[in-house]
PDB file of N, CA, C and O in Angstrom:
ATOM      1  N   UNK A   1       0.849  -1.183   0.000  1.00 62.00           N
ATOM      2  CA  UNK A   1       0.000   0.000   0.000  1.00 62.00           C
ATOM      3  C   UNK A   1       0.892   1.243   0.000  1.00 62.00           C
ATOM      4  O   UNK A   1       1.807   1.364   0.798  1.00 62.00           O
ATOM      5  N   UNK A   2       0.623   2.161  -0.914  1.00 75.00           N
ATOM      6  CA  UNK A   2       1.403   3.390  -0.999  1.00 75.00           C
ATOM      7  C   UNK A   2       0.901   4.398   0.026  1.00 75.00           C
ATOM      8  O   UNK A   2      -0.296   4.567   0.203  1.00 75.00           O
ATOM      9  N   UNK A   3       1.828   5.067   0.669  1.00 81.00           N
ATOM     10  CA  UNK A   3       1.476   6.099   1.639  1.00 81.00           C
ATOM     11  C   UNK A   3       1.789   7.451   1.045  1.00 81.00           C
ATOM     12  O   UNK A   3       2.903   7.688   0.579  1.00 81.00           O
ATOM     13  N   UNK A   4       0.798   8.330   1.054  1.00 80.00           N
ATOM     14  CA  UNK A   4       0.984   9.686   0.554  1.00 80.00           C
ATOM     15  C   UNK A   4       0.888  10.621   1.748  1.00 80.00           C
ATOM     16  O   UNK A   4      -0.079  10.575   2.503  1.00 80.00           O
ATOM     17  N   UNK A   5       1.894  11.457   1.917  1.00 86.00           N
ATOM     18  CA  UNK A   5       1.898  12.407   3.028  1.00 86.00           C
ATOM     19  C   UNK A   5       1.385  13.745   2.524  1.00 86.00           C
ATOM     20  O   UNK A   5       1.890  14.301   1.558  1.00 86.00           O
ATOM     21  N   UNK A   6       0.345  14.245   3.201  1.00 86.00           N
ATOM     22  CA  UNK A   6      -0.263  15.523   2.841  1.00 86.00           C
ATOM     23  C   UNK A   6       0.233  16.563   3.836  1.00 86.00           C
ATOM     24  O   UNK A   6       0.143  16.346   5.045  1.00 86.00           O
ATOM     25  N   UNK A   7       0.740  17.681   3.358  1.00 90.00           N
ATOM     26  CA  UNK A   7       1.221  18.724   4.279  1.00 90.00           C
ATOM     27  C   UNK A   7       0.098  19.236   5.189  1.00 90.00           C
ATOM     28  O   UNK A   7      -1.064  19.318   4.787  1.00 90.00           O
ATOM     29  N   UNK A   8       0.462  19.562   6.416  1.00 92.00           N
ATOM     30  CA  UNK A   8      -0.508  20.066   7.395  1.00 92.00           C
ATOM     31  C   UNK A   8      -1.252  21.293   6.887  1.00 92.00           C
ATOM     32  O   UNK A   8      -2.438  21.458   7.176  1.00 92.00           O
ATOM     33  N   UNK A   9      -0.580  22.152   6.140  1.00 93.00           N
ATOM     34  CA  UNK A   9      -1.210  23.380   5.663  1.00 93.00           C
ATOM     35  C   UNK A   9      -2.405  23.081   4.760  1.00 93.00           C
ATOM     36  O   UNK A   9      -3.406  23.776   4.800  1.00 93.00           O
ATOM     37  N   UNK A  10      -2.287  22.040   3.950  1.00 90.00           N
ATOM     38  CA  UNK A  10      -3.382  21.668   3.052  1.00 90.00           C
ATOM     39  C   UNK A  10      -4.595  21.245   3.877  1.00 90.00           C
ATOM     40  O   UNK A  10      -5.719  21.665   3.609  1.00 90.00           O
ATOM     41  N   UNK A  11      -4.368  20.411   4.871  1.00 92.00           N
ATOM     42  CA  UNK A  11      -5.468  19.924   5.704  1.00 92.00           C
ATOM     43  C   UNK A  11      -6.056  21.064   6.530  1.00 92.00           C
ATOM     44  O   UNK A  11      -7.284  21.197   6.630  1.00 92.00           O
ATOM     45  N   UNK A  12      -5.210  21.892   7.111  1.00 94.00           N
ATOM     46  CA  UNK A  12      -5.690  23.005   7.936  1.00 94.00           C
ATOM     47  C   UNK A  12      -6.552  23.971   7.131  1.00 94.00           C
ATOM     48  O   UNK A  12      -7.504  24.539   7.658  1.00 94.00           O
ATOM     49  N   UNK A  13      -6.248  24.153   5.865  1.00 95.00           N
ATOM     50  CA  UNK A  13      -7.041  25.050   5.020  1.00 95.00           C
ATOM     51  C   UNK A  13      -8.407  24.469   4.670  1.00 95.00           C
ATOM     52  O   UNK A  13      -9.278  25.191   4.194  1.00 95.00           O
ATOM     53  N   UNK A  14      -8.589  23.178   4.882  1.00 95.00           N
ATOM     54  CA  UNK A  14      -9.865  22.519   4.577  1.00 95.00           C
ATOM     55  C   UNK A  14     -10.783  22.437   5.801  1.00 95.00           C
ATOM     56  O   UNK A  14     -11.890  21.940   5.703  1.00 95.00           O
ATOM     57  N   UNK A  15     -10.307  22.882   6.951  1.00 96.00           N
ATOM     58  CA  UNK A  15     -11.105  22.837   8.173  1.00 96.00           C
ATOM     59  C   UNK A  15     -11.825  24.162   8.328  1.00 96.00           C
ATOM     60  O   UNK A  15     -11.206  25.225   8.326  1.00 96.00           O
ATOM     61  N   UNK A  16     -13.153  24.088   8.453  1.00 96.00           N
ATOM     62  CA  UNK A  16     -13.983  25.286   8.575  1.00 96.00           C
ATOM     63  C   UNK A  16     -14.562  25.364   9.978  1.00 96.00           C
ATOM     64  O   UNK A  16     -14.849  24.335  10.595  1.00 96.00           O
ATOM     65  N   UNK A  17     -14.775  26.571  10.467  1.00 96.00           N
ATOM     66  CA  UNK A  17     -15.409  26.782  11.753  1.00 96.00           C
ATOM     67  C   UNK A  17     -16.868  27.123  11.494  1.00 96.00           C
ATOM     68  O   UNK A  17     -17.192  28.184  10.969  1.00 96.00           O
ATOM     69  N   UNK A  18     -17.753  26.190  11.826  1.00 95.00           N
ATOM     70  CA  UNK A  18     -19.189  26.358  11.608  1.00 95.00           C
ATOM     71  C   UNK A  18     -19.876  26.259  12.954  1.00 95.00           C
ATOM     72  O   UNK A  18     -19.816  25.210  13.614  1.00 95.00           O
ATOM     73  N   UNK A  19     -20.508  27.347  13.360  1.00 96.00           N
ATOM     74  CA  UNK A  19     -21.188  27.412  14.667  1.00 96.00           C
ATOM     75  C   UNK A  19     -20.254  26.995  15.793  1.00 96.00           C
ATOM     76  O   UNK A  19     -20.585  26.189  16.658  1.00 96.00           O
ATOM     77  N   UNK A  20     -19.032  27.512  15.742  1.00 97.00           N
ATOM     78  CA  UNK A  20     -17.995  27.257  16.754  1.00 97.00           C
ATOM     79  C   UNK A  20     -17.572  25.788  16.851  1.00 97.00           C
ATOM     80  O   UNK A  20     -17.097  25.342  17.884  1.00 97.00           O
ATOM     81  N   UNK A  21     -17.763  25.033  15.782  1.00 97.00           N
ATOM     82  CA  UNK A  21     -17.322  23.644  15.723  1.00 97.00           C
ATOM     83  C   UNK A  21     -16.474  23.485  14.468  1.00 97.00           C
ATOM     84  O   UNK A  21     -16.865  23.917  13.387  1.00 97.00           O
ATOM     85  N   UNK A  22     -15.303  22.861  14.620  1.00 97.00           N
ATOM     86  CA  UNK A  22     -14.440  22.628  13.468  1.00 97.00           C
ATOM     87  C   UNK A  22     -14.982  21.468  12.650  1.00 97.00           C
ATOM     88  O   UNK A  22     -15.259  20.395  13.169  1.00 97.00           O
ATOM     89  N   UNK A  23     -15.135  21.706  11.336  1.00 96.00           N
ATOM     90  CA  UNK A  23     -15.705  20.704  10.431  1.00 96.00           C
ATOM     91  C   UNK A  23     -14.883  20.631   9.151  1.00 96.00           C
ATOM     92  O   UNK A  23     -14.258  21.590   8.751  1.00 96.00           O
ATOM     93  N   UNK A  24     -14.944  19.460   8.518  1.00 95.00           N
ATOM     94  CA  UNK A  24     -14.411  19.300   7.173  1.00 95.00           C
ATOM     95  C   UNK A  24     -15.550  18.854   6.277  1.00 95.00           C
ATOM     96  O   UNK A  24     -16.368  18.019   6.676  1.00 95.00           O
ATOM     97  N   UNK A  25     -15.598  19.388   5.085  1.00 94.00           N
ATOM     98  CA  UNK A  25     -16.635  19.007   4.133  1.00 94.00           C
ATOM     99  C   UNK A  25     -16.327  17.622   3.559  1.00 94.00           C
ATOM    100  O   UNK A  25     -15.161  17.250   3.389  1.00 94.00           O
ATOM    101  N   UNK A  26     -17.395  16.892   3.247  1.00 94.00           N
ATOM    102  CA  UNK A  26     -17.213  15.544   2.721  1.00 94.00           C
ATOM    103  C   UNK A  26     -16.448  15.539   1.411  1.00 94.00           C
ATOM    104  O   UNK A  26     -15.643  14.655   1.157  1.00 94.00           O
ATOM    105  N   UNK A  27     -16.661  16.562   0.590  1.00 94.00           N
ATOM    106  CA  UNK A  27     -15.928  16.592  -0.692  1.00 94.00           C
ATOM    107  C   UNK A  27     -14.429  16.758  -0.470  1.00 94.00           C
ATOM    108  O   UNK A  27     -13.625  16.173  -1.190  1.00 94.00           O
ATOM    109  N   UNK A  28     -14.030  17.553   0.560  1.00 94.00           N
ATOM    110  CA  UNK A  28     -12.610  17.730   0.858  1.00 94.00           C
ATOM    111  C   UNK A  28     -11.999  16.444   1.417  1.00 94.00           C
ATOM    112  O   UNK A  28     -10.882  16.071   1.063  1.00 94.00           O
ATOM    113  N   UNK A  29     -12.733  15.753   2.282  1.00 93.00           N
ATOM    114  CA  UNK A  29     -12.260  14.467   2.800  1.00 93.00           C
ATOM    115  C   UNK A  29     -12.127  13.447   1.678  1.00 93.00           C
ATOM    116  O   UNK A  29     -11.159  12.687   1.640  1.00 93.00           O
ATOM    117  N   UNK A  30     -13.087  13.439   0.775  1.00 94.00           N
ATOM    118  CA  UNK A  30     -13.037  12.497  -0.342  1.00 94.00           C
ATOM    119  C   UNK A  30     -11.803  12.736  -1.196  1.00 94.00           C
ATOM    120  O   UNK A  30     -11.151  11.775  -1.626  1.00 94.00           O
ATOM    121  N   UNK A  31     -11.466  13.985  -1.427  1.00 91.00           N
ATOM    122  CA  UNK A  31     -10.265  14.298  -2.210  1.00 91.00           C
ATOM    123  C   UNK A  31      -9.022  13.795  -1.492  1.00 91.00           C
ATOM    124  O   UNK A  31      -8.139  13.187  -2.102  1.00 91.00           O
ATOM    125  N   UNK A  32      -8.954  14.014  -0.174  1.00 89.00           N
ATOM    126  CA  UNK A  32      -7.787  13.564   0.592  1.00 89.00           C
ATOM    127  C   UNK A  32      -7.644  12.048   0.560  1.00 89.00           C
ATOM    128  O   UNK A  32      -6.530  11.532   0.494  1.00 89.00           O
ATOM    129  N   UNK A  33      -8.770  11.331   0.627  1.00 88.00           N
ATOM    130  CA  UNK A  33      -8.735   9.860   0.641  1.00 88.00           C
ATOM    131  C   UNK A  33      -8.752   9.257  -0.756  1.00 88.00           C
ATOM    132  O   UNK A  33      -8.613   8.044  -0.909  1.00 88.00           O
ATOM    133  N   UNK A  34      -8.973  10.092  -1.770  1.00 88.00           N
ATOM    134  CA  UNK A  34      -8.955   9.603  -3.140  1.00 88.00           C
ATOM    135  C   UNK A  34     -10.177   8.775  -3.504  1.00 88.00           C
ATOM    136  O   UNK A  34     -10.067   7.809  -4.268  1.00 88.00           O
ATOM    137  N   UNK A  35     -11.331   9.125  -2.927  1.00 93.00           N
ATOM    138  CA  UNK A  35     -12.571   8.423  -3.239  1.00 93.00           C
ATOM    139  C   UNK A  35     -13.642   9.433  -3.623  1.00 93.00           C
ATOM    140  O   UNK A  35     -13.444  10.632  -3.516  1.00 93.00           O
ATOM    141  N   UNK A  36     -14.787   8.931  -4.066  1.00 94.00           N
ATOM    142  CA  UNK A  36     -15.915   9.815  -4.374  1.00 94.00           C
ATOM    143  C   UNK A  36     -16.662  10.128  -3.077  1.00 94.00           C
ATOM    144  O   UNK A  36     -16.704   9.296  -2.176  1.00 94.00           O
ATOM    145  N   UNK A  37     -17.253  11.318  -2.962  1.00 91.00           N
ATOM    146  CA  UNK A  37     -17.905  11.702  -1.706  1.00 91.00           C
ATOM    147  C   UNK A  37     -18.977  10.730  -1.220  1.00 91.00           C
ATOM    148  O   UNK A  37     -19.120  10.537  -0.015  1.00 91.00           O
ATOM    149  N   UNK A  38     -19.694  10.054  -2.105  1.00 92.00           N
ATOM    150  CA  UNK A  38     -20.732   9.136  -1.638  1.00 92.00           C
ATOM    151  C   UNK A  38     -20.149   7.902  -0.954  1.00 92.00           C
ATOM    152  O   UNK A  38     -20.852   7.164  -0.287  1.00 92.00           O
ATOM    153  N   UNK A  39     -18.844   7.668  -1.095  1.00 91.00           N
ATOM    154  CA  UNK A  39     -18.188   6.531  -0.458  1.00 91.00           C
ATOM    155  C   UNK A  39     -17.914   6.772   1.027  1.00 91.00           C
ATOM    156  O   UNK A  39     -17.614   5.834   1.755  1.00 91.00           O
ATOM    157  N   UNK A  40     -17.998   8.015   1.457  1.00 86.00           N
ATOM    158  CA  UNK A  40     -17.683   8.324   2.857  1.00 86.00           C
ATOM    159  C   UNK A  40     -18.834   8.008   3.768  1.00 86.00           C
ATOM    160  O   UNK A  40     -19.938   8.162   3.558  1.00 86.00           O
TER     161      UNK A  40
END
């Protein structure tokens, strides 16, 4: 299995503060994991 290291800055830029809770959108997670959003 190949391991891809993603820089912290990329991940930190995908975290949003919504109603004082840190969230990541499913589309951003799907891109990081290399899958389609409906797979999450």
